[in-house]
Amino acid sequence: SRVEEIRSNAKGTTYPEISKGRFREMVIVVPPKILVSEFGEFARDIIRQMRILKRSNVKLEKARDLLLPRLMNGEVAA
């Protein structure tokens, strides 16, 4: 795979790195601009949904933290 190829070109024990010379010799595949653009739109939608879900989770956590002690004390019926 490409990852293995890149790793095989990396040298160093503590922090493997690729020299500029080796990096210049490597073939880097660049996708067409339209594909990058389409992926960007797709990724933006997913990130937007993640943010919405995160906000929902925060609200749910607050509701849980408010209701659970009341439920445990018998102030709220299940």
Coordinates of C-alpha atoms in Angstrom, one line a residue:
S1 CA 0.0 0.0 0.0
R2 CA 1.0 3.6 -0.3
V3 CA 1.3 3.9 3.5
E4 CA 3.8 1.0 3.6
E5 CA 5.7 2.6 0.7
I6 CA 6.0 5.9 2.5
R7 CA 7.0 4.2 5.7
S8 CA 9.7 2.2 4.0
N9 CA 11.2 5.4 2.7
A10 CA 11.3 6.9 6.2
K11 CA 14.6 6.8 8.1
G12 CA 15.3 7.3 11.8
T13 CA 14.7 5.3 15.0
T14 CA 13.1 7.8 17.4
Y15 CA 11.2 9.9 14.8
P16 CA 11.2 8.4 11.3
E17 CA 11.2 11.0 8.6
I18 CA 11.6 11.2 4.9
S19 CA 14.3 13.4 3.4
K20 CA 13.4 16.1 1.0
G21 CA 15.3 14.3 -1.7
R22 CA 13.4 11.1 -1.2
F23 CA 10.1 13.0 -1.0
R24 CA 10.8 14.7 -4.3
E25 CA 11.4 11.3 -6.0
M26 CA 8.1 9.9 -4.7
V27 CA 5.0 9.9 -7.0
I28 CA 2.2 11.7 -5.3
V29 CA -1.3 11.1 -6.7
V30 CA -3.4 14.3 -6.7
P31 CA -7.2 13.8 -7.3
P32 CA -9.0 16.0 -9.9
K33 CA -10.3 19.3 -8.5
I34 CA -13.9 18.3 -9.0
L35 CA -13.4 15.2 -6.8
V36 CA -11.7 17.3 -4.1
S37 CA -14.6 19.7 -4.2
E38 CA -17.3 17.0 -4.0
F39 CA -15.4 15.4 -1.1
G40 CA -15.2 18.8 0.6
E41 CA -19.0 19.2 0.4
F42 CA -19.6 15.6 1.6
A43 CA -17.2 16.2 4.5
R44 CA -18.7 19.5 5.4
D45 CA -22.2 17.9 5.7
I46 CA -20.8 15.2 8.0
I47 CA -19.0 17.7 10.2
R48 CA -22.1 19.9 10.4
Q49 CA -24.1 16.8 11.5
M50 CA -21.4 16.0 14.1
R51 CA -21.7 19.5 15.6
I52 CA -25.5 19.2 15.8
L53 CA -25.2 15.8 17.5
K54 CA -22.6 17.1 19.9
R55 CA -24.9 20.0 20.9
S56 CA -27.7 17.4 21.4
N57 CA -25.5 15.2 23.5
V58 CA -24.6 18.2 25.7
K59 CA -28.3 19.0 26.2
L60 CA -29.1 15.4 27.0
E61 CA -26.2 15.2 29.5
K62 CA -27.5 18.3 31.3
A63 CA -31.0 16.8 31.4
R64 CA -29.6 13.5 32.8
D65 CA -27.6 15.3 35.4
L66 CA -30.7 17.3 36.5
L67 CA -33.1 14.4 36.5
L68 CA -31.0 11.5 37.8
P69 CA -30.6 12.8 41.4
R70 CA -34.3 13.6 41.5
L71 CA -35.2 10.1 40.3
M72 CA -32.9 8.6 42.9
N73 CA -34.5 10.7 45.7
G74 CA -38.0 9.7 44.6
E75 CA -38.8 13.3 43.6
V76 CA -39.6 12.1 40.0
A77 CA -41.5 8.9 39.2
A78 CA -40.0 6.7 36.4

